[in-house]
Short mmCIF file of C-alpha atoms in Angstrom, two decimals:
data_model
loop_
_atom_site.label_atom_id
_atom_site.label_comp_id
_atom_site.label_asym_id
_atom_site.label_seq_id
_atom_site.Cartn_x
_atom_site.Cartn_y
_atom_site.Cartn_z
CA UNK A 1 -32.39 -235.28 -38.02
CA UNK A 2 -34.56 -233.72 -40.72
CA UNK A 3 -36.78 -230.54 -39.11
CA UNK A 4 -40.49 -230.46 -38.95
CA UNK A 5 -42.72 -229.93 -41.54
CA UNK A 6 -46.48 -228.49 -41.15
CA UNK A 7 -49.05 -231.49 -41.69
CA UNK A 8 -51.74 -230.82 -44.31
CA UNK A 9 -55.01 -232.31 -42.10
CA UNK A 10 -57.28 -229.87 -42.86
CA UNK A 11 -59.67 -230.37 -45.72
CA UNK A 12 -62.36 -227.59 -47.24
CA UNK A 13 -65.27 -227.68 -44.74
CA UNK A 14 -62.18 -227.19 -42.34
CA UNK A 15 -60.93 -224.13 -43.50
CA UNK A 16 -64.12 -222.88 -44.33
CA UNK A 17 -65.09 -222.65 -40.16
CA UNK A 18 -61.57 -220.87 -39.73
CA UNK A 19 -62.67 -218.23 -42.17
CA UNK A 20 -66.24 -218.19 -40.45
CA UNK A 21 -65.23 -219.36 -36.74
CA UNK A 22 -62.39 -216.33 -36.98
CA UNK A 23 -64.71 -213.86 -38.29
CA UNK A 24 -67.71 -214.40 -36.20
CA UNK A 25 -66.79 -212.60 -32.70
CA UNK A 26 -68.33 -210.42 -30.50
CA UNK A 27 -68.59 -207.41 -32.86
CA UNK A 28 -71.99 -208.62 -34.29
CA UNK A 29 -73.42 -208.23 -31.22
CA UNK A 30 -72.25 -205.02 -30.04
CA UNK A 31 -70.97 -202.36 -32.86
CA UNK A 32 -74.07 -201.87 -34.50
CA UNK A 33 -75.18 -199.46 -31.88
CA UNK A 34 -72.33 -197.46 -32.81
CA UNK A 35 -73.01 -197.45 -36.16
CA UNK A 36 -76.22 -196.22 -35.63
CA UNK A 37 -75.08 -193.57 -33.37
CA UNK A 38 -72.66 -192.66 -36.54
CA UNK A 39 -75.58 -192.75 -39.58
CA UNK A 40 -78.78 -192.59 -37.23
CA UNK A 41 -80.78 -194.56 -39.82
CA UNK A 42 -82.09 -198.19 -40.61
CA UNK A 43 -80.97 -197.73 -44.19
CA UNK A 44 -77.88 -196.60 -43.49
CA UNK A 45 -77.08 -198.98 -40.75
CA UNK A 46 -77.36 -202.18 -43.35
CA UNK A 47 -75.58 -200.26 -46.15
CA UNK A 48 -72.90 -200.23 -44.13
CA UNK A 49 -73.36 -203.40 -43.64
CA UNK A 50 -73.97 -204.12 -47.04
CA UNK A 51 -70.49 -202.28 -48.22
CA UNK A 52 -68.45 -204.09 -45.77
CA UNK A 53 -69.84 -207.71 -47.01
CA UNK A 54 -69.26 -206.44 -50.42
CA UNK A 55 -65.51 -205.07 -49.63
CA UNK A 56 -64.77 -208.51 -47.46
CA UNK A 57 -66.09 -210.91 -50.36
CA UNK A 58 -63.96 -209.07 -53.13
CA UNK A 59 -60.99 -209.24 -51.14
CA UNK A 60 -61.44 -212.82 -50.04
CA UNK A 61 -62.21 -213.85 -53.66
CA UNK A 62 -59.79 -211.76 -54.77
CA UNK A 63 -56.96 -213.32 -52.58
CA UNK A 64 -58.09 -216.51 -54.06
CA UNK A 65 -55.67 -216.42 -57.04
CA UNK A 66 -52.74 -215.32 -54.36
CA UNK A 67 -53.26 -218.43 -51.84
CA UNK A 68 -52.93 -220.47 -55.32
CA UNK A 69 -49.91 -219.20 -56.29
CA UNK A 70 -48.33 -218.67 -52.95
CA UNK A 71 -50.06 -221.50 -50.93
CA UNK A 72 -47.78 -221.42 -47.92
CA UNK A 73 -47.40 -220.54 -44.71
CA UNK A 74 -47.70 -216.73 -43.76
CA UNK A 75 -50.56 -216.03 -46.24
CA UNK A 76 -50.74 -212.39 -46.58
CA UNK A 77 -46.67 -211.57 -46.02
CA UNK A 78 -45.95 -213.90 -48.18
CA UNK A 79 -48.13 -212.43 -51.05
CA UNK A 80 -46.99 -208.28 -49.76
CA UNK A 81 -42.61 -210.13 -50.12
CA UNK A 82 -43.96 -211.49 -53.20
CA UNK A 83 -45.65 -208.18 -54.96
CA UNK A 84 -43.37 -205.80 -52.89
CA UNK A 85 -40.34 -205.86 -50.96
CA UNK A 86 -39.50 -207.71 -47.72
CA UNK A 87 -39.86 -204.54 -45.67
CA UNK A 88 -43.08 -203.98 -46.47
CA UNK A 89 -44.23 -207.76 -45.65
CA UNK A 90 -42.08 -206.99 -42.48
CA UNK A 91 -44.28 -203.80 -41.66
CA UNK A 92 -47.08 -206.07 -41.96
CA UNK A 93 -45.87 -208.67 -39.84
CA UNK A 94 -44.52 -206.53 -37.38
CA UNK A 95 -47.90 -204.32 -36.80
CA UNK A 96 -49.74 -207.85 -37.17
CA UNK A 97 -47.82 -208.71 -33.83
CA UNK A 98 -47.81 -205.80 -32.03
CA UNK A 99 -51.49 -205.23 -32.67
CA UNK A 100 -53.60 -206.11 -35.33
CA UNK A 101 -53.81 -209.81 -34.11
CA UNK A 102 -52.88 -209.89 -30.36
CA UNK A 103 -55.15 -206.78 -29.73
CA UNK A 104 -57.86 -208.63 -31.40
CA UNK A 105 -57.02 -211.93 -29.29
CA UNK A 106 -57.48 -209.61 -26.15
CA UNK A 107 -60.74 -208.16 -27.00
CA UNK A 108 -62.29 -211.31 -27.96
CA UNK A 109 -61.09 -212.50 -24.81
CA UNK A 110 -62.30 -210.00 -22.72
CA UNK A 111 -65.82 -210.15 -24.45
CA UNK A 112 -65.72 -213.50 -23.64
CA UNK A 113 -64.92 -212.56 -19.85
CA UNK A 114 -67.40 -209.46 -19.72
CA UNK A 115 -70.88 -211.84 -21.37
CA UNK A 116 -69.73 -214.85 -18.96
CA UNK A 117 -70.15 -212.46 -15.87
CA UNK A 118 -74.18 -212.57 -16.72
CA UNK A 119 -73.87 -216.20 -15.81
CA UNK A 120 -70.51 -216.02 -13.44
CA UNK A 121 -71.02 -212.99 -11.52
CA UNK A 122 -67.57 -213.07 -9.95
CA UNK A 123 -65.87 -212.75 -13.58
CA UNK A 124 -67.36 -209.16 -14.04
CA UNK A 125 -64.90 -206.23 -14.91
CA UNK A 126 -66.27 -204.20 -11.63
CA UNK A 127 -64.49 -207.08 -9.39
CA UNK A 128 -61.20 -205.47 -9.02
CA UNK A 129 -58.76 -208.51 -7.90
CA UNK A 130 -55.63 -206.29 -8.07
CA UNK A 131 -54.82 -202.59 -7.00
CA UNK A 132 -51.26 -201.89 -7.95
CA UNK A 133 -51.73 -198.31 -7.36
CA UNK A 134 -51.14 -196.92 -11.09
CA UNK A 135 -53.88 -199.51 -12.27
CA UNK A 136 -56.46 -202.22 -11.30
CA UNK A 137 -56.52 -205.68 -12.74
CA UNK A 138 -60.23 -206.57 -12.92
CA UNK A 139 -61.31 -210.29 -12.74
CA UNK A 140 -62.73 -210.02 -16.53
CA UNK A 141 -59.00 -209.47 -17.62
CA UNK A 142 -57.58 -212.08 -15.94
CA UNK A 143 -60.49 -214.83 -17.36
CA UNK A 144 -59.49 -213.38 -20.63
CA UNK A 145 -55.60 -214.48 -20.21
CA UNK A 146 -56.76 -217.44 -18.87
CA UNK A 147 -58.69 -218.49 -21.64
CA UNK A 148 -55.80 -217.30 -24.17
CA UNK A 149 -53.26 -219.20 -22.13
CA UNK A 150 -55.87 -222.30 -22.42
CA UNK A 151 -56.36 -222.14 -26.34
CA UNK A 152 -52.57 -221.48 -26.97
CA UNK A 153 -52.26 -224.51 -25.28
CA UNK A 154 -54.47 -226.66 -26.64
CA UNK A 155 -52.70 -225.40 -30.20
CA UNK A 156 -49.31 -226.53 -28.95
CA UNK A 157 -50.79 -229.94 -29.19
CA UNK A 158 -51.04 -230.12 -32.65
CA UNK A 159 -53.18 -228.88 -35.80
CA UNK A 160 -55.58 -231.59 -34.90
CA UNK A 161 -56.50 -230.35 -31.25
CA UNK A 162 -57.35 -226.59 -32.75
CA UNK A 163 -59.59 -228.15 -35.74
CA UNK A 164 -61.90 -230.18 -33.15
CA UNK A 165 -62.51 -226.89 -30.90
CA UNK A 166 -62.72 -224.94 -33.95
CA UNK A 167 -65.06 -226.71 -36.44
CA UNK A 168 -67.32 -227.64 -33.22
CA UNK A 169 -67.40 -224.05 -31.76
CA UNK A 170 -68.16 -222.31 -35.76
CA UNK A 171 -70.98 -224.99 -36.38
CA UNK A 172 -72.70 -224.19 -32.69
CA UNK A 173 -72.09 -220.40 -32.92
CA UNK A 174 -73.82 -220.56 -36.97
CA UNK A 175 -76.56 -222.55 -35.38
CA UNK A 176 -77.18 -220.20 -32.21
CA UNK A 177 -76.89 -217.24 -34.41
CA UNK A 178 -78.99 -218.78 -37.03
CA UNK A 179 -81.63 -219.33 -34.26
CA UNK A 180 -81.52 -215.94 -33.13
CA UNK A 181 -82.24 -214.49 -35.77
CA UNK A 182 -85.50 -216.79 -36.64
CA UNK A 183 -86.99 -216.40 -33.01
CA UNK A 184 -86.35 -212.39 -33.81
CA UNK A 185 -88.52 -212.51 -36.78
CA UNK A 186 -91.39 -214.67 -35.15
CA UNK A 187 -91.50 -214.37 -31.46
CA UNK A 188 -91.15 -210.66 -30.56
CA UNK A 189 -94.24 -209.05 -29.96
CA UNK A 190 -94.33 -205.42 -30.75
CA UNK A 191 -92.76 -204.83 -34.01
CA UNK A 192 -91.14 -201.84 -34.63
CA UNK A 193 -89.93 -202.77 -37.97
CA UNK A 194 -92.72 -200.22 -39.88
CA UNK A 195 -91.91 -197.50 -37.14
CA UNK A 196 -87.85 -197.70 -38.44
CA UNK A 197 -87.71 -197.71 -41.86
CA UNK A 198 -89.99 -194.36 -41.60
CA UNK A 199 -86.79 -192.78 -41.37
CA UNK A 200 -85.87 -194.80 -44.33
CA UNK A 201 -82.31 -193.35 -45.77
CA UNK A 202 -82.69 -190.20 -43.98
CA UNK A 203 -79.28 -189.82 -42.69
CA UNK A 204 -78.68 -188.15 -38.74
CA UNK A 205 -75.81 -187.90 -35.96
CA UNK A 206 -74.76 -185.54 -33.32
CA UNK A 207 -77.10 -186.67 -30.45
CA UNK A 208 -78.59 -184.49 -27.87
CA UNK A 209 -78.88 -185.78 -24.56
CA UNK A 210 -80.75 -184.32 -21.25
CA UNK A 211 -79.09 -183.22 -18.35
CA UNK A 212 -78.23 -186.19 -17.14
CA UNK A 213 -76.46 -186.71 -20.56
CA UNK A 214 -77.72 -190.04 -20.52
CA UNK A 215 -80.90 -190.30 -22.68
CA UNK A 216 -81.48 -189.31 -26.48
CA UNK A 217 -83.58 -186.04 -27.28
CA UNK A 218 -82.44 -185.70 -30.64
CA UNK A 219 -80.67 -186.14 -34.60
CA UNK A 220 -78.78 -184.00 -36.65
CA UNK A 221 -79.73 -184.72 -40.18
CA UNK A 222 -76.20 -185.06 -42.05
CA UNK A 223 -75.44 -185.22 -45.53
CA UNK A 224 -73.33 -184.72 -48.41
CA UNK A 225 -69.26 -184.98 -47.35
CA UNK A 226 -70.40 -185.63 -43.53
CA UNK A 227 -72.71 -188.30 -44.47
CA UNK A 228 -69.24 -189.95 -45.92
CA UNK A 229 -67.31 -189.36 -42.91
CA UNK A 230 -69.94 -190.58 -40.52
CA UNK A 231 -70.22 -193.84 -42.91
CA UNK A 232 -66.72 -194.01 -42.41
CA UNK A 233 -66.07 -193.53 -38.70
CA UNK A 234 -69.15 -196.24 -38.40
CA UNK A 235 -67.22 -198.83 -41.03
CA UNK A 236 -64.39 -199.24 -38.43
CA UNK A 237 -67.22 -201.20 -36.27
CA UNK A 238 -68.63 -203.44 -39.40
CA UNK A 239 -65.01 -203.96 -40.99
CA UNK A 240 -63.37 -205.22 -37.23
CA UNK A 241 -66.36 -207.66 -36.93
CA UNK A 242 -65.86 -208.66 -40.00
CA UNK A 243 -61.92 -208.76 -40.11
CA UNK A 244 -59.91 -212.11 -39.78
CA UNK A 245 -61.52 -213.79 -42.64
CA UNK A 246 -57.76 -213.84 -44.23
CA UNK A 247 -56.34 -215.64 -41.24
CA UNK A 248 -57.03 -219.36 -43.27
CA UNK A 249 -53.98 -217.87 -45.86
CA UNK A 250 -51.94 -218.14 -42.31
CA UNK A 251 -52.24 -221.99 -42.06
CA UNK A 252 -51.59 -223.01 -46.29
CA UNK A 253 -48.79 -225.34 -45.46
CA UNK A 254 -51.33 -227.13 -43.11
CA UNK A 255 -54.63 -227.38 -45.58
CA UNK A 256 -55.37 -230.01 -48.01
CA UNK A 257 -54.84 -229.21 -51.53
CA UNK A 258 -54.69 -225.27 -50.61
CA UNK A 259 -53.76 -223.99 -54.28
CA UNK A 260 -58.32 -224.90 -54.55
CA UNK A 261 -59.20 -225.14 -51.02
CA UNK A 262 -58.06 -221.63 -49.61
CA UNK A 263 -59.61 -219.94 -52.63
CA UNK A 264 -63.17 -222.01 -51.86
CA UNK A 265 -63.04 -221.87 -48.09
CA UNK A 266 -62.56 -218.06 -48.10
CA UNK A 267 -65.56 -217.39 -50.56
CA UNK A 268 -67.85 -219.83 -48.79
CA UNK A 269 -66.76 -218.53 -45.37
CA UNK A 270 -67.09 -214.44 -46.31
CA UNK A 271 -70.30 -215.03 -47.98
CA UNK A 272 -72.17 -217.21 -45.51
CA UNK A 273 -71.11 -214.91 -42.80
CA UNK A 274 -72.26 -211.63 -44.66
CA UNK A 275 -75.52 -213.14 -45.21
CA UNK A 276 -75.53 -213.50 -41.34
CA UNK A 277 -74.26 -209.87 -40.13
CA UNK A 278 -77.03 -208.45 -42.81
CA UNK A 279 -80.48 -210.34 -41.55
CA UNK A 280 -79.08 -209.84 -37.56
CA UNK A 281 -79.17 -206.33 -38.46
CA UNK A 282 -82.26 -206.69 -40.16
CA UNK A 283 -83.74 -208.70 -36.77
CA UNK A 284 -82.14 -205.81 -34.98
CA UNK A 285 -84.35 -203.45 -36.52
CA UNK A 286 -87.59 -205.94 -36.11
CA UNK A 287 -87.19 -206.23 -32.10
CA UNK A 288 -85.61 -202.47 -31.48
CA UNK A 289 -86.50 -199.10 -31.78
CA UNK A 290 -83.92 -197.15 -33.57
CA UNK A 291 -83.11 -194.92 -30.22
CA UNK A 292 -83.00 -198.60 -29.00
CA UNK A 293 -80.34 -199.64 -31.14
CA UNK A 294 -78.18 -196.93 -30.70
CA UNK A 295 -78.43 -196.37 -26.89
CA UNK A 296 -79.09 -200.06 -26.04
CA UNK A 297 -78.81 -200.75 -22.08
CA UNK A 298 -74.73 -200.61 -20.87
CA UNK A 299 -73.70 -200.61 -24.91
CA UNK A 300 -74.84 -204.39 -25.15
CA UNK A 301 -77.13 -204.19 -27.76
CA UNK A 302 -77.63 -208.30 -28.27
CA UNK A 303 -78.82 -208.26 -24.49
CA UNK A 304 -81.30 -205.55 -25.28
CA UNK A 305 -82.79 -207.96 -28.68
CA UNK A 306 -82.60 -210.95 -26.57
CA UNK A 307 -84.77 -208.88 -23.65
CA UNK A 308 -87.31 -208.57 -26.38
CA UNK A 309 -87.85 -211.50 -27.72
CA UNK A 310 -87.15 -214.00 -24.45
CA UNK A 311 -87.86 -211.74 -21.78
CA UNK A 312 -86.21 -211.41 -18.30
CA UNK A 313 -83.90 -214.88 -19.41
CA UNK A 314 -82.80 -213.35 -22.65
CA UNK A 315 -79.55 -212.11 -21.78
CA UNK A 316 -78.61 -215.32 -20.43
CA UNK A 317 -79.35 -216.82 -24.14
CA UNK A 318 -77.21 -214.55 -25.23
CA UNK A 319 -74.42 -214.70 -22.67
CA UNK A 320 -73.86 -218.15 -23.44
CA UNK A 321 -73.91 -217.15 -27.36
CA UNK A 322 -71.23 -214.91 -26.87
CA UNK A 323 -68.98 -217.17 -25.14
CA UNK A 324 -69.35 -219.86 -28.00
CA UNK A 325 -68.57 -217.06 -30.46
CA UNK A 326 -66.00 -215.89 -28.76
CA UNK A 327 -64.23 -219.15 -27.66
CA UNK A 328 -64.14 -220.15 -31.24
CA UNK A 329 -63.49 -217.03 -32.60
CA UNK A 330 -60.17 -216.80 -30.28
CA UNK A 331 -58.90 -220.16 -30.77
CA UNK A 332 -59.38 -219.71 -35.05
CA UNK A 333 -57.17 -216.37 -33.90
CA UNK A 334 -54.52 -217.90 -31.91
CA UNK A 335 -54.18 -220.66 -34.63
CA UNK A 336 -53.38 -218.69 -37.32
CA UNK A 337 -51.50 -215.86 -36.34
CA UNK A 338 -48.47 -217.55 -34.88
CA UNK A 339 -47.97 -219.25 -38.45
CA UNK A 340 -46.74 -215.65 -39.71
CA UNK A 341 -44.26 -215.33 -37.18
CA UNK A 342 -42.95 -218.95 -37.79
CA UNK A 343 -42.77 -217.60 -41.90
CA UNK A 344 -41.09 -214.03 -40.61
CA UNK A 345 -38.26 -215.86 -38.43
CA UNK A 346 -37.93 -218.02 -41.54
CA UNK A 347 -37.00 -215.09 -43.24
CA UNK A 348 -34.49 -213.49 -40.41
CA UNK A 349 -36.58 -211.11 -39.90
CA UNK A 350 -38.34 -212.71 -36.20
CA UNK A 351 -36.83 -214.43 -33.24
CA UNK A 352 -35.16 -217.05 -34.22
CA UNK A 353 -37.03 -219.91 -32.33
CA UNK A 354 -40.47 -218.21 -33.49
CA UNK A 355 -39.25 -220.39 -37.13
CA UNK A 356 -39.19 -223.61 -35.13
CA UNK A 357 -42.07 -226.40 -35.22
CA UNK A 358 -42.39 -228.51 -32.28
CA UNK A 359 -42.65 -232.63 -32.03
CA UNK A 360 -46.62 -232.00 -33.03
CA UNK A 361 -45.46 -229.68 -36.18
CA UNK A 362 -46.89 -226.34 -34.41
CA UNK A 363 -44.76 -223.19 -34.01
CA UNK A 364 -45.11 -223.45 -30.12
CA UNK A 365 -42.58 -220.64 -29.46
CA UNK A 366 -44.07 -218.47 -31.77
CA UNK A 367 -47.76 -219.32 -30.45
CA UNK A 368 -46.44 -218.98 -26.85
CA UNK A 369 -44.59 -215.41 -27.50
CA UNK A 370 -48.32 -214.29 -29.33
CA UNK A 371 -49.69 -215.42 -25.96
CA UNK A 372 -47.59 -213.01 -24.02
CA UNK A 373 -48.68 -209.85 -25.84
CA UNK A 374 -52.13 -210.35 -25.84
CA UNK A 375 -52.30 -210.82 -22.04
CA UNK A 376 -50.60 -207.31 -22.01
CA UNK A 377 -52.68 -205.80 -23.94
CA UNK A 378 -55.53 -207.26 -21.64
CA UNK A 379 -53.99 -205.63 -18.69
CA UNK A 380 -53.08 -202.77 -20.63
CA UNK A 381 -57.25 -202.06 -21.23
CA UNK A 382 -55.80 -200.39 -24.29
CA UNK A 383 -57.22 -202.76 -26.97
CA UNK A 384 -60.29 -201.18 -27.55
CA UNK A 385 -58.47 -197.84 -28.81
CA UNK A 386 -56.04 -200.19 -30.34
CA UNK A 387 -58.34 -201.79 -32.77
CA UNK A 388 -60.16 -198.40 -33.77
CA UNK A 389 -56.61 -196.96 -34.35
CA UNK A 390 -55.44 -199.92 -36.57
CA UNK A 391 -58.37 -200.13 -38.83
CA UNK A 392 -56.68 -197.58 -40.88
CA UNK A 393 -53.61 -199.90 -41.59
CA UNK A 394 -55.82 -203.22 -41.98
CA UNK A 395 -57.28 -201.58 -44.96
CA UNK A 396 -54.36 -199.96 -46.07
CA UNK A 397 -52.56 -203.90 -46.30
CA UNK A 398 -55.50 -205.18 -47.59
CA UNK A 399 -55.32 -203.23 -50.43
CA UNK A 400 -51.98 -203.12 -50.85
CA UNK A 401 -52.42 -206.81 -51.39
CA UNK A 402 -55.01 -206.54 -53.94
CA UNK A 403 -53.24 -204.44 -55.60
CA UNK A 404 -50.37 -206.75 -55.48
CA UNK A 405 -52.33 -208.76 -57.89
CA UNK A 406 -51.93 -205.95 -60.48
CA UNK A 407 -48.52 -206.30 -59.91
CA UNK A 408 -47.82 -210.13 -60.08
CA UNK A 409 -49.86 -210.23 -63.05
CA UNK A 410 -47.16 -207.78 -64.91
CA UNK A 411 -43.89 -209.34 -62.82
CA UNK A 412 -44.84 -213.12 -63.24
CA UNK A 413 -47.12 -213.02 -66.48
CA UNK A 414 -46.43 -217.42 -66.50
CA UNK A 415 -46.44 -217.91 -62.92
CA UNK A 416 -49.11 -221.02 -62.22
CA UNK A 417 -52.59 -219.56 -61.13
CA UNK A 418 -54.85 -222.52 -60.10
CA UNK A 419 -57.76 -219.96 -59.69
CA UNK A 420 -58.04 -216.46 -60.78
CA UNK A 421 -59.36 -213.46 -59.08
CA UNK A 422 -62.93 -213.53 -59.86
CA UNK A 423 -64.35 -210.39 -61.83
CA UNK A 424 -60.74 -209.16 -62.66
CA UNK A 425 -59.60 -206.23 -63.01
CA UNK A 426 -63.21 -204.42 -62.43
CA UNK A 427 -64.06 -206.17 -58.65
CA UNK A 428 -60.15 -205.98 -57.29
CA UNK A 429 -60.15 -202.07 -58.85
CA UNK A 430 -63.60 -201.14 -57.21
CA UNK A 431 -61.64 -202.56 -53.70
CA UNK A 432 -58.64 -200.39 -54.50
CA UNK A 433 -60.99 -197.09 -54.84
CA UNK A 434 -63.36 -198.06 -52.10
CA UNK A 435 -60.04 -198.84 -49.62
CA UNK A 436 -58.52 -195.59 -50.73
CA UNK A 437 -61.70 -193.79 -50.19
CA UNK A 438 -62.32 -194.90 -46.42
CA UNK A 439 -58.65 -194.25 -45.57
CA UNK A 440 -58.52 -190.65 -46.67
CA UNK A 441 -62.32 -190.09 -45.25
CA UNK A 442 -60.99 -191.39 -41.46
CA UNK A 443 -57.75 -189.27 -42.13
CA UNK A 444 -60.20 -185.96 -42.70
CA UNK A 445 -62.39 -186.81 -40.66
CA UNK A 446 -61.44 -189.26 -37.85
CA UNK A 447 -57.72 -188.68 -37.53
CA UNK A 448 -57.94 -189.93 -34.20
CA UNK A 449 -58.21 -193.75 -35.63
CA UNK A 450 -55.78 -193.26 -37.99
CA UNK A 451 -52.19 -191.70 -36.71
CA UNK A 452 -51.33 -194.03 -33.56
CA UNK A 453 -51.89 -197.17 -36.33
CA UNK A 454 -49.70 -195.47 -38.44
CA UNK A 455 -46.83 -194.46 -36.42
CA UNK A 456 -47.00 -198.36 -34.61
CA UNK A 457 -46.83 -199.39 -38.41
CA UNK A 458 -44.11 -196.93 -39.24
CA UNK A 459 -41.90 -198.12 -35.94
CA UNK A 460 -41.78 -201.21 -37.51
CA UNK A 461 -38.63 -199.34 -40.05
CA UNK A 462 -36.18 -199.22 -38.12
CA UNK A 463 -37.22 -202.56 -36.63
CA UNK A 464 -36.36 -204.24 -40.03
CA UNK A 465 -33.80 -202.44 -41.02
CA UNK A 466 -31.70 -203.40 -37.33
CA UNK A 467 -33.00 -206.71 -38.37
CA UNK A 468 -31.14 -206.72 -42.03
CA UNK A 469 -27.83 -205.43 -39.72
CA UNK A 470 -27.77 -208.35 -37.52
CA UNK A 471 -28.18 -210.79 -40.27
CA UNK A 472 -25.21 -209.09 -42.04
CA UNK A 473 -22.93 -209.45 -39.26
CA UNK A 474 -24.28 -212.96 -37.89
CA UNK A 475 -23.28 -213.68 -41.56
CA UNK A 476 -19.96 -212.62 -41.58
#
């Protein structure tokens, strides 16, 4: 009986919604109050935005010339084994599973529990269904597991079943969000777009607050080496919202003509979403004050726009915006991420079974086992901190992979490259230094989102290493 192979069903437009359906979460809607709170300006606030587009499109472009010469399963291990070693793929991999993906799958999914409560009360994260003394298990968390139980499902059923709910979710969610937008610029009533941008690029942080230590009385101008660290700590908001464009490289083995159409989908997909996070921001600023923005009511800052520019009903436009977003956004997620477990148990370096495809060629074990960790994580309420705490390593394997491409080009000077990293070396280089920078600025200056990533990164040694020891003696 010969094993299962992936089937290649998915063309360009295809791929093109993972990049954009995986991308497009809840962040959009929520983080740029933080980001705010870290820069205290309208210029600064789309810079930032404006630097993250520009990082995401290099690297996506960038791992253009890797999907074509690696245009497999795994996507991003691969290319690390490839330009590295195996162990660091496996360190990849490993903090991939333990958090960088499942922690993502578990905020999305609570997002998706904590905006349906506006329409389903009963779903809220204040009704407490369990009290098992040490914690309480809210009914938003267990929504959330439902719904990642229900997509990991549905994905068990074959490629097919995840590219209808995927490709239909990205095109309503690009529509809605599209919409928003437009309404923003012509229905809202008092403008406070001229009131804003008097504070142009004037940089401030440090809030003051009254003695309630609720409302805003004041800014700290910043500059200089602050100004760098604030634009820093407020990139970890704009670079998770704008994370998971890479998770298309997951599914190669299952995309038409990938060696063209990985390389396309993830420069169509990066840019059309950029263009999107920029002109919400810009809409932000149209409908909001700037105290607005960065003290919106409860933290939901998308509630507070919608308020403005549909009244009293606005937060239900919204709340069913969000759940699109963040429906599709899980199930693009869930699809991907079990393919690198299938190509890491491939390797000996996984459980066994995750490098198994099932009767509908889908890693099912490996989706089912990425299934389990996210609900913990949901239980756990830990995500959140999670996801600040990894954005450290995301950049660090991001441009370790770009770098990789330096590399290659030395170790495998005739290797086949369909398509080659556009604006090379200049674009990939100015990723390098602008990677490098915001690592050692959240070191200095945030080290609180920077040393738990590590050391879950670092755990991953001995992991592998155990890993080579059992292969030696299963192989003796």
């Amino acid at each position: 009986m010969s094993e299962a192979k992936f089937k290649p069903v998915l063309g360009l437009w295809d791929a093109t919604m993972v990049v954009a359906g995986s991308m497009i979460g809840s962040g959009i809607f929520i983080v740029s109050a933080d980001i705010v709170r870290n820069v205290g300006s309208p210029g600064w606030l789309i810079a930032v935005w404006l630097i993250t587009g520009f990082m995401t499109i290099i690297a996506a472009v960038s791992y253009g010339e890797l999907s074509g010469m690696f245009p497999k399963a795994g996507g991003q291990y691969v290319y690390l084994k490839e330009a590295y070693n195996p162990l660091v793929a496996f360190l990849y991999g490993w903090s991939f599973f333990a958090v960088i993906q499942t922690a993502t799958i578990a905020a999305v999914g609570v997002a998706f529990a904590r905006f349906s409560a506006y329409i389903f009360p009963w779903m809220s994260e204040t009704n407490k269904l369990i009290n098992l003394g040490f914690t309480e298990i809210s009914a938003a968390q267990v929504s959330s597991i439902i719904l990642i139980i229900f997509l990991t499902y549905v994905n068990t059923r074959g490629i097919k079943e995840g590219k209808i709910i995927q490709t239909s979710f990205t095109v309503s969610k690009l529509i809605a969000l599209f919409g928003l937008i437009l309404f923003g610029f012509l229905l809202v009533k008092e403008s406070s777009w001229d009131a804003n941008w008097q504070s142009g690029f004037n940089a401030a942080q440090d809030f003051g607050t009254d003695a309630n230590g609720k409302e805003p009385s004041g800014w700290k101008e910043i500059g200089g080496i602050t100004l760098l660290g604030a634009i820093a700590a407020a990139m970890t908001g704009s670079l998770f919202s704008s994370d998971a464009w890479n998770n298309v490289t997951f599914i190669a083995g299952e995309i038409k003509n990938p060696k063209r159409n990985i390389g396309l989908s993830l420069f169509l997909g990066t840019l059309m979403v950029t263009i999107l996070y920029i002109t919400t921001n810009l809409m932000y600023l149209k409908v909001l004050p700037l105290d607005g923005i960065a003290f919106p009511q409860e933290d939901r800052l998308a509630i507070s726009a919608a308020n403005q520019i549909f009244g009293e009903g606005g937060k239900y436009v919204i709340a069913v915006l969000i759940m699109v977003s963040t429906f599709g956004c899980n199930n693009g997620l869930i699809l991907a991420g079990a393919r690198v477990y299938y190509t890491m148990a491939k390797d000996n370096l996984f459980f066994k079974k995750a490098g198994e495809l099932n009767k509908n060629a889908v890693p099912e074990w490996a989706l089912w086992a990425q299934c389990v960790v996210a609900s913990i994580l949901c239980l756990s309420g830990g995500y959140g901190n999670l996801l600040d705490m990894i954005s450290l390593v995301v950049v660090i394997f991001y441009t370790l992979t770009i770098a990789g491409i330096f590399i290659l080009r030395k170790k495998r000077p005739d290797a086949e490259r369909p398509y080659k990293a556009f604006g090379y070396p200049v674009l990939p280089f100015i990723y390098i230094l602008m990677g490098i920078a915001f690592c050692t600025l959240l070191i200095i200056y945030k080290p609180d989102f920077t040393w738990p990533g590590l050391i879950i990164t670092l755990i991953g040694i001995p992991l592998y290493y155990l890993a080579i020891q059992r292969n030696k003696a299963s192989a003796k």
